[in-house]
CSV table of C-alpha atoms in Angstrom, one decimal:
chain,number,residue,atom,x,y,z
O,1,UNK,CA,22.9,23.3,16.4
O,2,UNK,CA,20.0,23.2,19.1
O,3,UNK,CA,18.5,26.9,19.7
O,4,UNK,CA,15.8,28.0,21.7
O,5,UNK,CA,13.0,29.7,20.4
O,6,UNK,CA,9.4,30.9,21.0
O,7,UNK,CA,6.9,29.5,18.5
O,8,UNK,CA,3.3,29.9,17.8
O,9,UNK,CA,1.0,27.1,18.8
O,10,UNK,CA,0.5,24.8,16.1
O,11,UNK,CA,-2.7,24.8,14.6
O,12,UNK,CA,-4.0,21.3,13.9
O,13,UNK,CA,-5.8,20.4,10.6
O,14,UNK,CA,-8.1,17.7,10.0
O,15,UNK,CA,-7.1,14.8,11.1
O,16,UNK,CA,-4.6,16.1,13.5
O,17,UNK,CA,-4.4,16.3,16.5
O,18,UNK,CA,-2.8,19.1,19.1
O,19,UNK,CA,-1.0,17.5,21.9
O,20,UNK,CA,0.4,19.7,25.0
O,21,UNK,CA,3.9,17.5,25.5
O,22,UNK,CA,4.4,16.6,29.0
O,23,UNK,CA,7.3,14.6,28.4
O,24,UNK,CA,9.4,12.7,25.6
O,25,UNK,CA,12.6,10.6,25.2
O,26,UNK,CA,15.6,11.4,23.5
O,27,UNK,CA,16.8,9.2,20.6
O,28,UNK,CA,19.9,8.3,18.5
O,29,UNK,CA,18.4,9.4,15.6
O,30,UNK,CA,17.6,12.5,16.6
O,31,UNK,CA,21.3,13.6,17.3
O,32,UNK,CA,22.2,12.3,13.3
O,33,UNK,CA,19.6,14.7,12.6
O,34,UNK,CA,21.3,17.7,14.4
O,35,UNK,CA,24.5,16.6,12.8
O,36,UNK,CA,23.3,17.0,9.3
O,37,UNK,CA,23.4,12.7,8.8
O,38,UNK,CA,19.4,13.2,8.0
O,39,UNK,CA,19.4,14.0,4.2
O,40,UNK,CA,15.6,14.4,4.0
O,41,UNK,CA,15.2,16.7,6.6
O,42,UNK,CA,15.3,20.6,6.2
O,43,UNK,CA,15.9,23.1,8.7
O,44,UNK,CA,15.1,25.0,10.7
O,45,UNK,CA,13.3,21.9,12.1
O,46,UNK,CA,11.6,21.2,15.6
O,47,UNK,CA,13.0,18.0,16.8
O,48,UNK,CA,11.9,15.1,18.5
O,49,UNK,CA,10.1,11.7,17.2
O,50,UNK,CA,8.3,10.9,20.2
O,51,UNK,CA,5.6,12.5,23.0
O,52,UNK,CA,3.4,11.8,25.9
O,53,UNK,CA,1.4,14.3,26.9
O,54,UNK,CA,-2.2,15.8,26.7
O,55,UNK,CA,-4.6,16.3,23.9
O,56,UNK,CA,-5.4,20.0,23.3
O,57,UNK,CA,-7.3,20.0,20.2
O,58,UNK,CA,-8.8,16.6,18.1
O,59,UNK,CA,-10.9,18.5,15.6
O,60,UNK,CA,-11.8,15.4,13.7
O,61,UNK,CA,-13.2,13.9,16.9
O,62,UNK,CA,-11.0,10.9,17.5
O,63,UNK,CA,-9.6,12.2,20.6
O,64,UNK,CA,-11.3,14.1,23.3
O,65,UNK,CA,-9.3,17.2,25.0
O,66,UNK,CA,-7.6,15.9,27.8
O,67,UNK,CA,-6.7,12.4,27.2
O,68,UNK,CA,-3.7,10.9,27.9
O,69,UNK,CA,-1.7,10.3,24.9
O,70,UNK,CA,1.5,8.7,23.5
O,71,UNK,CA,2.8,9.7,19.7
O,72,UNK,CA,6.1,7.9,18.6
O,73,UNK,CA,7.6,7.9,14.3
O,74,UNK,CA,5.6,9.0,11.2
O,75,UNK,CA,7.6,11.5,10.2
O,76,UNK,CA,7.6,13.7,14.0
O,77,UNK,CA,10.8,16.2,13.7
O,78,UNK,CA,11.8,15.2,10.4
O,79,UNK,CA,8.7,16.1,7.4
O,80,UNK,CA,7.1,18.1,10.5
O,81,UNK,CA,7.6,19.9,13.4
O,82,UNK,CA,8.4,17.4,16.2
O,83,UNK,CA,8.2,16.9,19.9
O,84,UNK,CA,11.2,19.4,21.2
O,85,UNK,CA,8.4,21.6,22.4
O,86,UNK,CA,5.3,22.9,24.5
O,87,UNK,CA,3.2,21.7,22.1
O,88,UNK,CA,3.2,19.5,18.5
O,89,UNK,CA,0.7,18.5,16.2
O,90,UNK,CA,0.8,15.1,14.6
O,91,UNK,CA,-1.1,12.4,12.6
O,92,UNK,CA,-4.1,10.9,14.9
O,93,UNK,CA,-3.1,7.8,13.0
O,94,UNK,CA,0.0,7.6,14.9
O,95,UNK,CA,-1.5,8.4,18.8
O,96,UNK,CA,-2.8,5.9,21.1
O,97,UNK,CA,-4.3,7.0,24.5
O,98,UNK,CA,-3.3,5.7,27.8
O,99,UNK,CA,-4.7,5.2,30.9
O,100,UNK,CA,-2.3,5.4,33.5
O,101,UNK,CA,-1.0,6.8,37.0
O,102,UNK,CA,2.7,6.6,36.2
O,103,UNK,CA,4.5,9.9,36.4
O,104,UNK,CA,5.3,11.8,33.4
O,105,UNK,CA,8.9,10.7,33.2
O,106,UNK,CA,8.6,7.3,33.6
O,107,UNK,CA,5.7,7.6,30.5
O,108,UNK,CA,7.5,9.8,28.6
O,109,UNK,CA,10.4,7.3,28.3
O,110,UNK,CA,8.4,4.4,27.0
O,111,UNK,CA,6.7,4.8,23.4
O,112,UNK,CA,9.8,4.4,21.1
O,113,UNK,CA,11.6,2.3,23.5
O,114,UNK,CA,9.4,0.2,23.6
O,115,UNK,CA,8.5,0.0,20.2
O,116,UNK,CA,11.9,-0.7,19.3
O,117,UNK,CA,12.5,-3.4,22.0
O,118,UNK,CA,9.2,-5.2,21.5
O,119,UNK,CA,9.0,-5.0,17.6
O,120,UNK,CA,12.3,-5.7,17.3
O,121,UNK,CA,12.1,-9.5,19.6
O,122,UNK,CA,8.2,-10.0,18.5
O,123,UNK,CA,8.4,-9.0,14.7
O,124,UNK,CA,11.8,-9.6,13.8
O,125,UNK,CA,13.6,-11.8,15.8
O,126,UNK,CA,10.5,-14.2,16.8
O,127,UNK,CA,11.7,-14.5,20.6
O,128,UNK,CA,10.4,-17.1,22.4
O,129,UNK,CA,10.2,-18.6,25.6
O,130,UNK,CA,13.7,-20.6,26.3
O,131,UNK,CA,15.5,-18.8,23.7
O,132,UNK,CA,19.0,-17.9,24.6
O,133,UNK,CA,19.0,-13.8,23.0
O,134,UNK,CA,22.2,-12.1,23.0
O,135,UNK,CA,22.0,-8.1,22.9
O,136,UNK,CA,24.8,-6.5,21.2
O,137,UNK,CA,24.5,-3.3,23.3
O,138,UNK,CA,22.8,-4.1,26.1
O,139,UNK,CA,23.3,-0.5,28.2
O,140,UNK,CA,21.5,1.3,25.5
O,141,UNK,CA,17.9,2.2,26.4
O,142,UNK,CA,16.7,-0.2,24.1
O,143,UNK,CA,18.8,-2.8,25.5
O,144,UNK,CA,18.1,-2.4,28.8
O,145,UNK,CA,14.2,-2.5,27.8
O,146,UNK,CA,14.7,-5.5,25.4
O,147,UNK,CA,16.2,-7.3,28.4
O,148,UNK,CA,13.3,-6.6,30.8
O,149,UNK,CA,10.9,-7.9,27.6
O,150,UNK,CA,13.0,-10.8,27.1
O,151,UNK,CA,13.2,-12.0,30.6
O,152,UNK,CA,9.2,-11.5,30.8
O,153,UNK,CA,8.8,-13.9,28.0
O,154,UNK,CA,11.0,-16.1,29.6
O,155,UNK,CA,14.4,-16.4,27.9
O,156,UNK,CA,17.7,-16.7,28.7
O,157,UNK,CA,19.6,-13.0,28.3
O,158,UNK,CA,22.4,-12.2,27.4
O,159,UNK,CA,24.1,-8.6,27.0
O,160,UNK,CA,27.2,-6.8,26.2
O,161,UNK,CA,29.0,-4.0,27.7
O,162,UNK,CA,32.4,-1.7,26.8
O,163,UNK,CA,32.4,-0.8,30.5
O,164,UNK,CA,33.5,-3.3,33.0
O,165,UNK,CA,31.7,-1.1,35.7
O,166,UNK,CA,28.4,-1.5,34.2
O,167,UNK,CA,28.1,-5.0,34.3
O,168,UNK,CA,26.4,-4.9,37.3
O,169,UNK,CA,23.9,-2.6,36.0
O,170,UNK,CA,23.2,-5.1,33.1
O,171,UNK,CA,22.7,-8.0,35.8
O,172,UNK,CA,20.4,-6.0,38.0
O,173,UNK,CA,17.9,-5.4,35.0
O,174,UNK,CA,18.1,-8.4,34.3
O,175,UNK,CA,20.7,-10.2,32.1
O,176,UNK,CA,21.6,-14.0,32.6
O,177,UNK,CA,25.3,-13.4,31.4
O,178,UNK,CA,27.6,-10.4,30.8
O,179,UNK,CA,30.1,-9.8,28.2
O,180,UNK,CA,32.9,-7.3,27.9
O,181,UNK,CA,32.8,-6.0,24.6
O,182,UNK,CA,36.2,-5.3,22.9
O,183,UNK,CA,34.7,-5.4,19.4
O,184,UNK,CA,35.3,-9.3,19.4
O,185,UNK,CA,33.3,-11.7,21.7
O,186,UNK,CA,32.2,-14.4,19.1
O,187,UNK,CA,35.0,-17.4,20.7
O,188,UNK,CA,34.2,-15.8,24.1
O,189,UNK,CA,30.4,-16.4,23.6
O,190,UNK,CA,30.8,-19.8,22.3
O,191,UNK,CA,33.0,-21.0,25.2
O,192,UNK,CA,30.2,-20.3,27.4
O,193,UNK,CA,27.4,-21.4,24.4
O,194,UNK,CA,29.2,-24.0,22.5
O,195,UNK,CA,26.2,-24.0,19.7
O,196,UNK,CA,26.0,-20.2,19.8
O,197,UNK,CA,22.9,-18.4,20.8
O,198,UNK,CA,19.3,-18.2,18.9
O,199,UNK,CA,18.8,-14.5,18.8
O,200,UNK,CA,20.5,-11.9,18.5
O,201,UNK,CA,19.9,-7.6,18.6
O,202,UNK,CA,22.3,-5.9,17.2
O,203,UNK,CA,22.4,-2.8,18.9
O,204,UNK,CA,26.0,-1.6,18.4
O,205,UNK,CA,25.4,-1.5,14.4
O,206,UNK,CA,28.2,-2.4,11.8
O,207,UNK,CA,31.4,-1.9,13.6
O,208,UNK,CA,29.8,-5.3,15.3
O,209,UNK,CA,27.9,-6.9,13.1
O,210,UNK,CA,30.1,-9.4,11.1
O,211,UNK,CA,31.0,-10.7,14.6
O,212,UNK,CA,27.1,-10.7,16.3
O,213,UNK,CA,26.5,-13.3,12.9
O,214,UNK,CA,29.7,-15.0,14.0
O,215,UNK,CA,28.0,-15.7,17.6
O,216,UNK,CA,24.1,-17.2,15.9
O,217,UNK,CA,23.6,-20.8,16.4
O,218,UNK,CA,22.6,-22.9,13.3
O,219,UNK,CA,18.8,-21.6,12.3
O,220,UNK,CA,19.7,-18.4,14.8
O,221,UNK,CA,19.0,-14.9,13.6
O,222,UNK,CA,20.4,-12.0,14.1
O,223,UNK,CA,18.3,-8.2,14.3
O,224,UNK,CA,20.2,-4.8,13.1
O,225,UNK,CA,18.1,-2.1,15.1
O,226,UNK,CA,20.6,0.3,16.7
O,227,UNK,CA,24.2,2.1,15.2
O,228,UNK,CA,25.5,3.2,18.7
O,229,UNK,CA,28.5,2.9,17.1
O,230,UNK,CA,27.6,5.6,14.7
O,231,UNK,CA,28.8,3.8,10.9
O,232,UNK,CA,26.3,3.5,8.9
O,233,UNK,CA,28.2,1.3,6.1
O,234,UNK,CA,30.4,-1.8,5.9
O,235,UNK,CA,33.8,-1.1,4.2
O,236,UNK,CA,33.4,-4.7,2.7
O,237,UNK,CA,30.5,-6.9,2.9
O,238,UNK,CA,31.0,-10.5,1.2
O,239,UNK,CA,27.5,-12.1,2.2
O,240,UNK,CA,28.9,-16.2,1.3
O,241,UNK,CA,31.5,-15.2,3.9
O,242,UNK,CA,30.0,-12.5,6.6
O,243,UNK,CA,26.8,-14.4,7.2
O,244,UNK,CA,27.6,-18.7,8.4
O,245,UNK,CA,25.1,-20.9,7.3
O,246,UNK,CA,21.3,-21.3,8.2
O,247,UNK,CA,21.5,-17.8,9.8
O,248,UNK,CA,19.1,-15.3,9.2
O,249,UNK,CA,20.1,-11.7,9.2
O,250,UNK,CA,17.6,-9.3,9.5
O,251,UNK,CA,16.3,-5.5,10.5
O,252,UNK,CA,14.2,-3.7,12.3
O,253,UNK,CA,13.5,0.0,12.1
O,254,UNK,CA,9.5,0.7,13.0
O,255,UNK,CA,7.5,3.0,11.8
O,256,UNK,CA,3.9,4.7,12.9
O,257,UNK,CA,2.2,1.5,11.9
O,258,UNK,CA,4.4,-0.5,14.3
O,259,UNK,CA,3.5,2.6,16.9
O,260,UNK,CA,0.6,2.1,16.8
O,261,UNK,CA,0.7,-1.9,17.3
O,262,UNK,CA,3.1,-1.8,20.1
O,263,UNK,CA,0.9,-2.8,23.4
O,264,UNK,CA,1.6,0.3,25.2
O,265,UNK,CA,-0.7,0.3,27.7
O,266,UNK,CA,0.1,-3.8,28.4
O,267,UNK,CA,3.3,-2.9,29.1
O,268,UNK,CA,2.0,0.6,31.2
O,269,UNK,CA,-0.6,-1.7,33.2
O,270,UNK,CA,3.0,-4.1,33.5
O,271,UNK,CA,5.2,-1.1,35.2
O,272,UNK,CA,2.0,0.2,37.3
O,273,UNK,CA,2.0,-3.7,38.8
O,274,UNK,CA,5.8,-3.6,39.1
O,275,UNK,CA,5.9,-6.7,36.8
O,276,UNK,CA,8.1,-4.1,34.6
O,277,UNK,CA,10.7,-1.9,35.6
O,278,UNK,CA,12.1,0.4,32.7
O,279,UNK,CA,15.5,2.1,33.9
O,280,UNK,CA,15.4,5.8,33.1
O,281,UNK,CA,18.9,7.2,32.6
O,282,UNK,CA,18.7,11.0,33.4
O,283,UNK,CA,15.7,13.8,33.3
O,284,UNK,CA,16.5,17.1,32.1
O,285,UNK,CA,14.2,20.0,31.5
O,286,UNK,CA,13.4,21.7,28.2
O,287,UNK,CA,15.8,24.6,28.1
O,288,UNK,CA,18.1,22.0,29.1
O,289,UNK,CA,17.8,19.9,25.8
O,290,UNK,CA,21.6,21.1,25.1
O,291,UNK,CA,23.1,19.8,27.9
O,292,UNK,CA,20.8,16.2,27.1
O,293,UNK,CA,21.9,16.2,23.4
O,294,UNK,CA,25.8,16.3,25.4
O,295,UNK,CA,25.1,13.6,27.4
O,296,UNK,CA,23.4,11.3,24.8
O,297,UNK,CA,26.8,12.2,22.9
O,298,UNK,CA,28.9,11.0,25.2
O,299,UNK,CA,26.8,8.2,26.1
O,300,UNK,CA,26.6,9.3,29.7
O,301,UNK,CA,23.1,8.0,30.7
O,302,UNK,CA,22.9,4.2,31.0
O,303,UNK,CA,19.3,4.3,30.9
O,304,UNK,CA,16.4,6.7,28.6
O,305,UNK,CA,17.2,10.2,28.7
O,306,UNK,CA,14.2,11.9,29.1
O,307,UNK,CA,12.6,15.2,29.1
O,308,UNK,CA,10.3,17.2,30.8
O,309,UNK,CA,8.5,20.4,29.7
């Protein structure tokens, strides 16, 4: 249960650093956390595992007050208090500063996005230029931002939807091809790709997966990033069966460390050139968190949900 409360201002120790939020995203992972699916976490706990906003306090020196900053993972509103407030202190390991004129909701939906999308095609998948990429998914805010990183590096996109009406969202962001999803798609996708398709992010989770490996060309690879579709296990999993041969099946979670990699402010300067457009979903205030936790639920928002304090 989400409750509003006052709080004192966190008190950062060395090494920390005290950032005023401006703004943050709202993730999947934060809504299995509010529904007890996070058994490492105890409550009461602040959520929220990503900010933008401004530094307050860097007594170690490594930021001055002021700066713009982004904070994503490393334990935010799960070992510690997160970023479902005025104000959150976090690791200065896991902050990068920004230079930017964007407004604070287009900002304060990019630094887990992001570092999902990009990780998950740079690290994990190894996308490259005339690659076809199917994304399981696509009308998740990862999706959508995977497509408009995929199409930059100049592959071939394509993405799924449950929604007929949404495929022309998909197309307008980008995607080459559009599939209705009805659980199934594999002989669909290879009437249109006979060999099958190189890449593929798994957005959906396991309720898909068995028939995203079904769709991988020979030496194709297939990312699990996302559980949209909220099962974490596979009833039955016989790997000589489930995954054909010469594909790779892989994962991608991120962590501060991949934070902190992630070329934010490449993909900041990007949007500010209008080489990028990220698709925001909805903007809610802070006593509206609620209401945005609803419509995350009901998957509502085709686009980053996104806060603003």
């Amino acid at each position: 249960m989400l409750v509003i409360k006052e709080l004192q201002v966190p008190q950062p120790a060395s090494g920390w650093i005290l950032i005023r939020v401006k703004a943050f995203g709202l993730n999947r992972s934060e809504l299995f956390t509010r529904q007890g699916m996070s058994p490492d976490v105890g409550f009461p706990r602040v959520l929220g595992i990503e900010a933008v906003g401004i530094v307050e306090e860097a007594p170690s020196g490594e930021f001055t007050r002021g700066q713009t900053v982004a904070t994503a993972m490393g334990g935010m509103g799960r070992q510690f208090n997160g970023s479902y407030a005025e104000y959150t202190c976090v690791p200065a390991t896991q902050v990068q500063a920004i230079n930017s004129t964007l407004d604070w909701q287009t900002l304060g939906a990019l630094p887990e996005m992001i570092q999902t999308a990009w990780g998950s095609l740079t690290h994990a998948l190894q996308l490259h230029q005339g690659q076809r990429l199917l994304i399981r998914g696509g009308t998740t805010s990862v999706g959508l931002a995977a497509t408009m990183l995929a199409r930059q590096k100049g592959a071939t996109v394509v993405a799924t939807t449950r929604e007929p009406e949404r495929e022309a969202v998909l197309k307008e962001n980008g995607a080459d091809q559009v599939f209705i999803d009805n659980g199934e798609i594999a002989d669909d996708v290879r009437q249109v790709f006979p060999d099958g398709v190189d890449k593929i992010l798994e957005l959906v989770g396991t309720p898909t997966l068995l028939d995203s490996l079904k769709c991988a060309a020979r030496g194709g690879s297939v990312c699990m990033t996302g559980m949209v579709g909220n099962a974490w296990e596979l009833a039955q999993f016989s790997p000589m069966d489930a995954i054909p041969d010469t594909v790779n099946l892989t994962s991608y979670s991120g962590g501060s460390r991949d934070f902190i990699n992630t070329p934010l402010q490449t993909v900041v300067n990007d949007i500010e050139k209008e080489r990028l457009t990220p698709r925001i979903g909805r903007i809610f205030k802070l006593d509206d968190i609620v209401e945005a936790h609803r419509c995350m639920e009901n998957n509502a928002a085709v686009g980053k949900i996104v806060i603003l304090t």
